[in-house]
Coordinates of C-alpha atoms in Angstrom, one line a residue:
M1 CA -99.6 -117.9 153.6
S2 CA -101.1 -119.1 156.9
D3 CA -104.0 -117.5 158.7
T4 CA -101.6 -116.4 161.5
Q5 CA -99.3 -114.7 159.0
S6 CA -102.3 -113.0 157.3
H7 CA -103.5 -111.7 160.6
G8 CA -100.1 -110.4 161.4
L9 CA -99.8 -108.5 158.1
L10 CA -103.3 -107.1 158.6
F11 CA -102.5 -105.7 162.1
S12 CA -98.9 -104.7 161.7
H13 CA -98.9 -103.3 158.1
L14 CA -102.5 -102.2 157.4
L15 CA -104.0 -101.1 160.7
Y16 CA -100.8 -100.1 162.5
P17 CA -100.7 -96.4 161.4
F18 CA -104.4 -95.9 162.2
V19 CA -104.8 -97.6 165.6
D20 CA -104.4 -95.6 168.8
I21 CA -104.6 -98.6 171.2
F22 CA -104.4 -102.3 170.6
C23 CA -106.6 -103.9 173.4
F24 CA -106.5 -107.6 174.3
Y25 CA -108.3 -109.7 177.0
S26 CA -106.2 -112.3 178.8
Y27 CA -107.8 -114.9 181.1
G28 CA -104.5 -116.6 182.2
P29 CA -100.8 -116.9 181.5
S30 CA -101.4 -119.2 178.5
D31 CA -103.5 -116.5 176.8
L32 CA -100.9 -113.9 177.5
T33 CA -98.2 -116.1 175.9
K34 CA -100.4 -116.7 172.9
I35 CA -100.9 -113.0 172.4
A36 CA -97.1 -112.4 172.7
R37 CA -96.3 -115.2 170.3
W38 CA -98.8 -113.7 167.8
I39 CA -97.3 -110.2 168.0
A40 CA -93.8 -111.8 167.6
T41 CA -94.9 -112.9 164.1
W42 CA -95.6 -109.4 163.0
P43 CA -93.1 -108.3 160.3
S44 CA -90.6 -105.8 161.8
Q45 CA -90.8 -102.2 160.8
N46 CA -87.7 -100.0 160.7
G47 CA -88.5 -96.6 162.2
P48 CA -92.3 -96.5 161.7
L49 CA -93.9 -93.1 161.6
W50 CA -96.3 -94.0 164.4
K51 CA -96.4 -96.6 167.1
P52 CA -99.7 -97.4 168.9
S53 CA -100.1 -98.3 172.5
L54 CA -100.9 -101.7 174.0
M55 CA -103.6 -102.4 176.7
V56 CA -104.1 -105.9 178.1
L57 CA -107.1 -106.5 180.4
L58 CA -106.3 -109.2 183.0
R59 CA -109.1 -111.5 184.2
E60 CA -109.8 -114.8 186.0
K61 CA -106.6 -116.7 186.6
H62 CA -104.5 -113.5 186.6
L63 CA -106.5 -112.1 189.5
L64 CA -105.6 -115.1 191.7
Q65 CA -102.0 -113.9 192.3
P66 CA -100.8 -110.7 193.9
N67 CA -99.2 -108.0 191.8
A68 CA -101.1 -109.4 188.7
A69 CA -100.2 -106.5 186.5
A70 CA -96.4 -106.6 187.2
V71 CA -96.3 -110.4 186.8
A72 CA -98.2 -110.3 183.5
E73 CA -96.0 -107.5 182.2
R74 CA -92.8 -109.4 183.0
L75 CA -94.1 -112.6 181.3
F76 CA -95.3 -110.7 178.2
T77 CA -92.1 -108.7 177.8
S78 CA -89.8 -111.7 178.4
T79 CA -91.8 -113.8 175.8
I80 CA -91.6 -111.1 173.2
T81 CA -87.8 -110.6 173.8
A82 CA -87.1 -114.4 173.8
L83 CA -88.9 -114.8 170.4
T84 CA -87.7 -111.7 168.6
S85 CA -84.7 -110.3 170.5
N86 CA -86.6 -107.0 170.5
P87 CA -88.0 -105.2 173.5
L88 CA -91.7 -104.5 173.8
D89 CA -91.3 -100.9 172.9
F90 CA -90.1 -102.0 169.5
Y91 CA -93.8 -102.6 168.7
F92 CA -95.6 -100.2 171.0
T93 CA -94.8 -96.8 172.5
D94 CA -96.1 -97.8 175.9
S95 CA -98.2 -100.6 177.4
W96 CA -100.7 -101.0 180.3
F97 CA -101.7 -104.2 182.0
L98 CA -104.9 -103.6 183.9
P99 CA -106.6 -106.1 186.3
A100 CA -110.3 -106.3 185.4
T101 CA -112.6 -107.7 188.0
D102 CA -115.6 -109.9 187.2
S103 CA -118.1 -107.3 188.5
S104 CA -121.0 -106.4 186.2
S105 CA -120.0 -102.8 186.0
S106 CA -117.7 -101.8 183.2
A107 CA -117.4 -98.2 184.3
P108 CA -113.9 -98.6 185.8
I109 CA -112.5 -100.2 182.7
E110 CA -114.1 -97.5 180.4
A111 CA -112.7 -94.8 182.6
G112 CA -109.2 -96.2 182.4
F113 CA -109.5 -96.7 178.7
H114 CA -110.6 -93.1 178.0
E115 CA -107.8 -91.9 180.3
H116 CA -105.2 -93.7 178.3
L117 CA -106.8 -92.8 175.0
A118 CA -106.5 -89.1 175.9
V119 CA -102.8 -89.6 176.5
V120 CA -102.3 -91.4 173.1
R121 CA -104.3 -88.8 171.2
Q122 CA -102.3 -86.0 172.8
R123 CA -99.2 -87.8 171.6
R124 CA -100.7 -88.0 168.1
R125 CA -101.3 -84.3 168.2
E126 CA -97.8 -83.5 169.3
S127 CA -96.5 -85.7 166.5
G128 CA -98.6 -84.0 163.9
L129 CA -100.5 -87.2 163.2
L130 CA -103.9 -86.4 164.6
L131 CA -105.7 -86.6 161.2
S132 CA -109.2 -85.3 160.5
V133 CA -112.0 -87.7 160.0
E134 CA -112.1 -87.0 156.2
H135 CA -108.4 -87.7 155.8
T136 CA -108.6 -90.8 158.0
N137 CA -111.4 -92.3 155.9
A138 CA -109.7 -91.6 152.6
L139 CA -106.4 -93.0 153.7
F140 CA -108.0 -96.0 155.3
E141 CA -109.8 -96.8 152.0
R142 CA -106.6 -96.5 150.1
A143 CA -104.8 -98.8 152.5
F144 CA -107.3 -101.5 151.9
E145 CA -107.0 -101.0 148.1
S146 CA -103.3 -101.6 148.3
A147 CA -103.6 -104.5 150.7
G148 CA -102.0 -106.9 148.1
T149 CA -98.7 -105.1 148.4
L150 CA -98.5 -105.1 152.2
Y151 CA -96.4 -108.2 152.4
H152 CA -93.4 -106.2 151.0
Q153 CA -93.8 -103.0 153.0
P154 CA -96.3 -101.3 155.4
I155 CA -98.8 -98.7 154.2
D156 CA -97.1 -95.4 153.4
L157 CA -99.6 -92.6 154.2
I158 CA -97.7 -89.9 152.3
R159 CA -97.4 -92.0 149.1
S160 CA -101.1 -92.9 149.5
A161 CA -102.1 -89.3 149.7
R162 CA -100.2 -88.5 146.5
R163 CA -101.2 -91.6 144.5
D164 CA -103.6 -89.9 142.1
I165 CA -101.7 -86.6 142.1
P166 CA -98.2 -87.1 140.8
V167 CA -95.6 -84.4 141.8
S168 CA -95.1 -81.8 139.1
T169 CA -91.8 -81.8 137.4
E170 CA -91.7 -78.0 137.8
L171 CA -92.3 -78.1 141.6
A172 CA -88.9 -76.5 142.4
D173 CA -89.7 -73.5 140.1
H174 CA -93.1 -73.1 141.6
L175 CA -91.8 -73.1 145.1
V176 CA -89.1 -70.5 144.2
Q177 CA -91.7 -68.2 142.6
F178 CA -94.1 -68.7 145.6
M179 CA -91.4 -67.8 148.1
S180 CA -90.5 -64.7 146.3
H181 CA -93.9 -63.2 147.3
I182 CA -93.4 -63.9 151.1
P183 CA -92.6 -60.5 152.6
S184 CA -91.6 -61.4 156.2
P185 CA -90.3 -64.2 158.4
E186 CA -93.6 -64.2 160.3
D187 CA -95.5 -64.9 157.0
L188 CA -93.0 -67.7 156.2
I189 CA -93.9 -69.5 159.4
S190 CA -97.6 -68.8 159.8
F191 CA -98.6 -68.8 156.1
A192 CA -96.1 -70.2 153.6
S193 CA -94.9 -73.2 155.5
P194 CA -98.4 -74.7 156.1
I195 CA -99.4 -74.0 152.5
I196 CA -96.3 -75.7 151.1
A197 CA -96.7 -78.7 153.4
S198 CA -100.4 -79.2 152.6
S199 CA -99.6 -78.8 148.9
L200 CA -97.1 -81.6 149.0
F201 CA -99.9 -83.8 150.3
C202 CA -103.0 -82.6 148.5
D203 CA -102.0 -79.8 146.1
H204 CA -103.9 -77.2 148.1
Y205 CA -104.9 -76.2 151.6
L206 CA -108.0 -78.1 152.5
P207 CA -110.8 -76.6 154.7
D208 CA -110.8 -78.1 158.2
M209 CA -107.4 -79.6 157.6
H210 CA -105.6 -80.6 160.8
Y211 CA -103.2 -78.0 162.2
L212 CA -99.6 -78.2 160.9
V213 CA -96.7 -77.5 163.2
V214 CA -93.6 -76.4 161.3
R215 CA -90.4 -76.8 163.4
I216 CA -87.9 -74.1 162.5
R217 CA -84.9 -73.5 164.8
P218 CA -84.9 -69.9 166.1
P219 CA -81.9 -68.0 164.9
T220 CA -81.0 -67.0 168.4
A221 CA -80.9 -70.6 169.6
G222 CA -77.4 -72.0 169.8
H223 CA -75.9 -75.3 168.7
S224 CA -74.2 -78.2 170.6
I225 CA -71.9 -80.7 169.0
L226 CA -71.3 -84.3 170.0
C227 CA -68.2 -86.1 168.7
I228 CA -67.5 -89.8 169.5
D229 CA -64.1 -91.5 169.0
G230 CA -63.8 -94.8 167.3
G231 CA -62.4 -97.9 169.0
G232 CA -64.0 -101.2 168.1
V233 CA -65.5 -102.8 171.1
R234 CA -64.2 -99.9 173.2
G235 CA -67.1 -98.0 171.6
I236 CA -69.2 -99.4 174.5
I237 CA -67.6 -96.6 176.6
P238 CA -69.3 -93.6 175.1
P239 CA -72.9 -94.9 175.6
A240 CA -72.0 -95.6 179.2
I241 CA -70.6 -92.1 179.6
L242 CA -73.6 -90.5 178.0
G243 CA -75.8 -92.5 180.3
Q244 CA -74.1 -91.0 183.2
V245 CA -74.6 -87.5 181.7
Q246 CA -78.3 -88.3 181.3
Q247 CA -78.5 -89.4 184.9
Q248 CA -76.8 -86.2 186.0
L249 CA -79.2 -84.1 184.0
D250 CA -82.2 -85.8 185.6
L251 CA -84.6 -84.6 182.9
P252 CA -87.2 -86.4 180.8
I253 CA -85.2 -85.6 177.7
P254 CA -82.9 -88.1 176.0
V255 CA -79.4 -86.8 176.2
Q256 CA -78.9 -87.1 172.4
E257 CA -81.6 -84.5 171.9
F258 CA -79.4 -81.8 173.4
F259 CA -77.1 -81.9 170.4
T260 CA -77.8 -80.5 166.9
L261 CA -74.7 -82.0 165.3
A262 CA -73.3 -85.4 165.9
Y263 CA -70.2 -87.1 164.4
G264 CA -68.8 -90.6 165.2
V265 CA -66.3 -93.1 163.9
S266 CA -66.9 -96.9 163.5
A267 CA -69.6 -99.1 164.9
G268 CA -68.2 -101.1 167.8
A269 CA -70.5 -99.4 170.4
L270 CA -73.3 -101.9 170.2
V271 CA -72.8 -105.2 172.0
K272 CA -75.0 -107.1 169.5
L273 CA -73.1 -105.7 166.5
A274 CA -69.7 -106.2 168.2
K275 CA -70.4 -109.9 169.0
S276 CA -71.6 -110.4 165.4
A277 CA -68.7 -108.5 163.8
F278 CA -65.9 -110.1 165.8
R279 CA -67.1 -113.7 165.6
P280 CA -64.0 -115.9 165.5
S281 CA -63.6 -118.2 162.5
S282 CA -63.4 -122.0 162.6
T283 CA -59.6 -121.9 162.2
A284 CA -59.1 -119.7 165.3
S285 CA -57.4 -122.5 167.2
L286 CA -54.7 -123.1 164.6
P287 CA -51.7 -120.8 165.2
G288 CA -50.7 -118.6 162.3
V289 CA -53.6 -119.7 160.1
N290 CA -55.7 -116.7 160.9
W291 CA -53.0 -114.3 159.8
I292 CA -52.6 -116.1 156.5
R293 CA -56.3 -116.1 156.0
A294 CA -56.4 -112.3 156.9
I295 CA -53.8 -111.5 154.3
L296 CA -55.6 -113.5 151.6
S297 CA -59.1 -112.3 152.4
D298 CA -58.1 -108.6 153.2
S299 CA -59.6 -108.8 156.7
L300 CA -59.5 -110.7 160.0
Y301 CA -63.3 -111.1 160.0
S302 CA -66.0 -111.7 157.5
E303 CA -68.3 -108.8 156.7
T304 CA -71.3 -111.1 156.4
D305 CA -72.2 -111.2 160.1
I306 CA -71.8 -107.5 160.6
E307 CA -73.9 -106.6 157.5
I308 CA -76.7 -108.9 158.7
A309 CA -76.6 -107.2 162.2
L310 CA -76.5 -103.7 160.7
K311 CA -79.3 -104.4 158.3
S312 CA -81.4 -105.6 161.2
V313 CA -80.9 -102.3 163.0
F314 CA -81.1 -99.8 160.1
G315 CA -83.0 -101.7 157.4
E316 CA -82.7 -100.5 153.9
K317 CA -83.3 -96.8 154.6
A318 CA -81.0 -94.3 152.9
F319 CA -78.6 -92.4 155.2
T320 CA -80.7 -89.2 154.7
E321 CA -83.9 -91.1 155.9
V322 CA -82.9 -91.9 159.5
A323 CA -86.3 -91.2 161.1
Y324 CA -85.1 -90.3 164.6
A325 CA -82.5 -87.8 163.4
Q326 CA -85.1 -86.2 161.2
R327 CA -87.6 -85.9 164.0
I328 CA -85.2 -84.1 166.4
G329 CA -83.5 -82.1 163.6
A330 CA -80.0 -83.4 164.2
K331 CA -77.3 -83.3 161.6
I332 CA -75.2 -86.5 161.5
G333 CA -71.9 -87.2 159.9
I334 CA -69.9 -90.4 159.6
P335 CA -66.3 -90.0 158.2
A336 CA -64.7 -92.6 156.0
A337 CA -61.3 -92.9 154.3
T338 CA -60.4 -93.7 150.7
I339 CA -58.1 -96.6 150.1
K340 CA -56.0 -95.2 147.2
Q341 CA -52.7 -93.3 147.7
P342 CA -52.8 -90.9 149.3
S343 CA -55.7 -91.9 151.5
S344 CA -58.0 -89.0 152.3
L345 CA -61.1 -88.3 154.4
C346 CA -64.6 -88.3 153.2
L347 CA -67.8 -87.5 155.1
F348 CA -71.2 -89.1 154.7
T349 CA -74.0 -86.8 156.0
N350 CA -77.8 -86.7 156.3
Y351 CA -77.8 -83.0 155.3
N352 CA -76.5 -80.8 152.5
S353 CA -73.1 -79.3 153.2
S354 CA -71.6 -76.1 151.8
R355 CA -68.2 -74.6 151.1
Q356 CA -66.6 -77.9 150.5
G357 CA -63.6 -76.7 148.7
T358 CA -62.2 -74.9 151.8
R359 CA -61.8 -78.0 154.0
G360 CA -59.4 -80.9 154.1
Y361 CA -62.0 -83.6 153.3
T362 CA -64.7 -84.3 150.8
V363 CA -68.5 -84.3 151.6
L364 CA -70.1 -86.9 149.4
A365 CA -73.2 -85.4 147.9
A366 CA -74.3 -88.8 146.5
A367 CA -74.5 -90.2 150.1
E368 CA -78.2 -89.7 150.1
N369 CA -78.6 -92.9 148.1
I370 CA -76.4 -94.9 150.4
K371 CA -78.0 -97.4 152.9
T372 CA -77.1 -96.5 156.5
W373 CA -75.6 -99.9 157.3
E374 CA -73.2 -99.6 154.3
V375 CA -71.1 -96.8 155.8
Y376 CA -69.7 -99.1 158.6
F377 CA -67.0 -101.7 159.1
R378 CA -64.5 -103.0 156.5
A379 CA -63.4 -101.6 153.2
K380 CA -66.5 -101.6 151.0
Y381 CA -67.3 -100.6 147.5
L382 CA -70.2 -98.1 147.1
A383 CA -71.6 -97.9 143.6
G384 CA -71.0 -94.5 142.0
L385 CA -68.6 -93.4 144.8
G386 CA -65.7 -95.8 145.2
T387 CA -64.2 -98.0 147.9
F388 CA -64.0 -96.8 151.5
Q389 CA -62.6 -98.0 154.8
D390 CA -63.0 -97.0 158.5
A391 CA -61.9 -93.4 159.0
G392 CA -60.1 -94.5 162.2
V393 CA -57.0 -95.1 160.2
L394 CA -56.7 -91.4 159.5
A395 CA -58.8 -89.6 162.1
N396 CA -60.2 -91.7 165.0
N397 CA -61.7 -88.5 166.5
P398 CA -64.0 -86.5 164.2
L399 CA -63.7 -83.3 166.3
S400 CA -61.9 -81.3 163.6
I401 CA -64.4 -82.4 161.0
A402 CA -67.3 -81.4 163.3
L403 CA -65.9 -77.9 163.9
A404 CA -65.2 -77.4 160.2
E405 CA -68.8 -78.4 159.3
F406 CA -70.1 -76.1 162.0
A407 CA -68.0 -73.2 160.6
A408 CA -69.1 -73.9 157.1
T409 CA -72.8 -73.5 158.1
N410 CA -72.5 -70.8 160.8
G411 CA -69.5 -68.7 159.8
N412 CA -67.6 -67.1 162.7
A413 CA -70.2 -68.1 165.3
Q414 CA -69.2 -70.4 168.2
P415 CA -71.1 -73.5 169.3
D416 CA -72.7 -73.3 172.8
L417 CA -71.1 -76.6 173.7
V418 CA -68.8 -79.2 172.3
L419 CA -68.7 -82.6 173.9
N420 CA -66.0 -85.1 172.8
V421 CA -66.4 -88.6 174.2
G422 CA -63.4 -90.9 174.0
T423 CA -63.1 -94.7 174.0
G424 CA -60.1 -94.9 176.3
T425 CA -56.6 -93.4 176.2
S426 CA -53.3 -95.0 177.2
P427 CA -51.2 -92.9 179.6
N428 CA -47.9 -91.5 178.2
A429 CA -45.0 -93.8 179.1
P430 CA -42.3 -92.0 181.2
L431 CA -38.9 -91.3 179.7
R432 CA -36.3 -93.9 180.6
D433 CA -32.5 -93.5 180.4
E434 CA -31.9 -96.8 178.5
E435 CA -30.9 -98.0 175.1
S436 CA -33.3 -99.7 172.7
N437 CA -33.7 -103.4 172.7
F438 CA -33.1 -105.2 169.4
I439 CA -36.2 -107.4 169.8
T440 CA -38.8 -105.4 171.9
D441 CA -37.9 -102.1 170.2
S442 CA -37.5 -103.3 166.6
W443 CA -38.6 -101.0 163.7
I444 CA -41.8 -103.1 163.2
L445 CA -42.9 -102.6 166.9
R446 CA -41.9 -99.0 166.9
L447 CA -44.0 -98.4 163.8
K448 CA -46.9 -100.2 165.4
R449 CA -46.7 -98.1 168.6
A450 CA -46.4 -94.9 166.6
Y451 CA -49.4 -95.8 164.5
M452 CA -51.5 -96.8 167.5
S453 CA -50.7 -93.5 169.3
L454 CA -51.8 -91.6 166.2
M455 CA -55.2 -93.4 166.5
Q456 CA -55.8 -92.1 170.0
G457 CA -58.6 -89.5 170.0
R458 CA -56.9 -87.5 172.7
R459 CA -54.1 -86.4 170.3
I460 CA -56.6 -84.8 167.9
W461 CA -58.4 -83.1 170.9
D462 CA -55.0 -81.7 172.1
D463 CA -54.1 -80.5 168.6
V464 CA -57.5 -78.7 168.1
T465 CA -57.7 -77.1 171.5
S466 CA -54.0 -76.0 171.4
T467 CA -54.4 -74.1 168.1
D468 CA -57.9 -72.7 168.8
I469 CA -57.9 -69.0 169.8
N470 CA -60.8 -69.7 172.1
A471 CA -59.0 -72.5 174.0
G472 CA -58.0 -70.2 176.8
R473 CA -61.6 -69.1 177.5
N474 CA -64.5 -71.0 179.0
C475 CA -66.0 -71.8 175.6
G476 CA -67.9 -74.9 176.6
R477 CA -65.6 -77.6 175.2
Y478 CA -65.3 -80.8 177.1
R479 CA -63.7 -84.2 176.7
L480 CA -64.9 -87.2 178.7
D481 CA -62.6 -90.2 178.5
L482 CA -61.1 -93.0 180.5
T483 CA -57.4 -93.6 181.1
I484 CA -56.7 -97.3 180.4
S485 CA -53.2 -98.6 181.1
N486 CA -53.6 -101.8 179.1
P487 CA -56.4 -101.2 176.6
P488 CA -58.0 -104.3 175.2
A489 CA -57.8 -105.2 171.5
I490 CA -60.6 -103.6 169.4
D491 CA -62.1 -107.1 168.8
D492 CA -62.0 -108.3 172.5
T493 CA -65.7 -108.6 173.2
T494 CA -65.1 -110.2 176.5
S495 CA -63.7 -106.9 177.9
M496 CA -66.9 -104.9 177.3
P497 CA -68.5 -105.4 180.8
A498 CA -65.3 -104.4 182.4
L499 CA -65.0 -101.3 180.3
V500 CA -68.5 -100.2 181.3
S501 CA -67.7 -100.9 185.0
M502 CA -64.7 -98.6 184.7
V503 CA -66.9 -95.7 183.7
Y504 CA -69.0 -96.1 186.8
R505 CA -65.8 -96.1 189.0
D506 CA -63.8 -93.2 187.4
D507 CA -63.8 -90.4 189.9
I508 CA -62.2 -87.8 187.5
L509 CA -64.8 -88.5 184.8
L510 CA -67.7 -88.5 187.3
G511 CA -66.5 -85.3 188.8
A512 CA -66.7 -83.5 185.5
L513 CA -70.3 -84.4 184.9
P514 CA -72.1 -81.7 187.0
E515 CA -70.5 -78.8 185.0
I516 CA -71.4 -80.4 181.7
A517 CA -74.9 -81.1 182.9
Y518 CA -75.4 -77.5 183.9
H519 CA -74.1 -76.3 180.6
L520 CA -76.3 -78.7 178.6
F521 CA -79.3 -77.5 180.7
A522 CA -78.5 -73.9 179.8
T523 CA -78.5 -74.7 176.1
L524 CA -82.2 -75.4 176.3
F525 CA -82.8 -71.7 176.7
Y526 CA -82.4 -68.9 174.2
F527 CA -83.4 -65.2 173.9
E528 CA -85.9 -64.1 171.3
L529 CA -87.1 -60.5 170.7
T530 CA -90.9 -60.0 170.7
A531 CA -90.4 -56.7 168.8
L532 CA -87.6 -54.8 167.1
P533 CA -85.5 -52.8 169.5
Q534 CA -85.9 -49.0 169.5
K535 CA -83.5 -46.3 170.5
S536 CA -84.6 -44.4 173.5
V537 CA -83.6 -41.1 175.1
S538 CA -79.9 -40.8 175.6
Q539 CA -78.7 -40.7 179.2
A540 CA -75.4 -39.9 180.9
G541 CA -73.6 -42.7 182.6
H542 CA -70.3 -43.2 184.3
G543 CA -67.4 -45.4 183.2
L544 CA -64.4 -46.1 185.3
N545 CA -61.1 -45.1 183.8
D546 CA -57.5 -45.6 184.8
P547 CA -57.2 -45.6 188.7
Q548 CA -54.6 -42.9 188.5
E549 CA -57.1 -40.5 187.0
Q550 CA -59.1 -38.5 189.5
Q551 CA -62.2 -37.6 187.4
P552 CA -64.5 -40.2 185.9
L553 CA -65.3 -40.2 182.2
V554 CA -68.8 -39.1 181.2
I555 CA -70.1 -41.3 178.4
K556 CA -73.3 -40.9 176.4
L557 CA -75.2 -44.2 176.4
G558 CA -78.0 -45.1 174.0
D559 CA -80.3 -47.4 176.0
L560 CA -82.3 -50.1 174.3
K561 CA -85.7 -50.9 175.6

């Protein structure tokens, strides 16, 4: 292992969780490029628990040009991206490029450093990662003791804390017994939750232990559901639509954090994945050969490229370990279809479902052991479960699954908002008074048209909303979609820029955004009692009766205060 690689492992896998700010001096563009090249050698981390900040102090040659900070930031970012295909925020939460004059006084630099350090430490506090000095020292020592294993994975603070104290095999029984002595919800939040959390780390609640923030969703807070249709490369449409919703909201909150449940079909929405997935073979120029190869190999495209791309995005994490979904408390489901007759729907989730026998699909309990990238693309065998294919062949819109999952968890309650985002719908062809053509209307083509129409997400939306008893009310259900007269093939990656452009020019779609944004904003608020309601003195009130009656009804009203 070279010195450069050793230094990269030291900084990226050992010091990374403990550092608040990485600070570098740069005396010219060549120094800046060297720093960027060195950071590019750091092994990638998939969903790290903590990302430090970056500060680069610019001196000498940098100060000879105007806008030194902006120029340096562009050079640094472009170098990182060119070498790794990753943006700068892949390694650091934020970055600062500060011109540092050659004056003898270091007071301005120290002032700026302390200002940024305060911001970073506040971020640590909000993330629950502002450790005490005692804990930092202990974990730091253990990190150095395990330095020999850092080549394979970065330091895991939780595993380090539990290294000498293995988890009891009777932990579940102890927790049940402990919880049976908790008398009220207030004690659950203020006492039981911190005790249990600290016990998982250290087997007891330590004196001067850093404050634990337990995130429990209030029972009076509602739920919002996001459903995204499948569509191959047309999956680029939903991110563009959600970007417009984000712009309409004009809030410093990512639009995905407004939703507590999210369900989607297929993986064509990412440009990088799509270009890797639909890479043409070397025989593409030979007519008919591709179809023969597709029949023999069971697919038009090799799964190798898409698996490499998906692994680079999700790593080897299990589906239940997706860090961002865990942090925002979102429940995520990805439907799949079995390949045996009759083909049926299954659902991979990052949560434990309930009442599975009452629904028309199967929730796979063993999905917690499945790698995230394995639930996408072509038919694939998953050990212990079977072989599955893209759910688009049965239900290209997961709306009915999402509503069934919500009902299984929340009973008869209604979600605050349901947003269904489509990937383009073909308009219905007008009826024509003409006989069928033997060639253009043959049974093969009729079968293809019928099958493709069944895959349109709009059909499932219409079926659900037409049978729902709440469909006639303003129940917060919206569908955002494009009407595309001649939709591109699901593997036509060249059409992706044009599809995004259509989102920005669709007046009907853009006109629906303000109402959805207002509704999403309203979901941020909920009512919570500060004390139990008490019945007050009864009073007489008036209720209006039938207009033909002359006397009003006198009703006894029990006011709540």
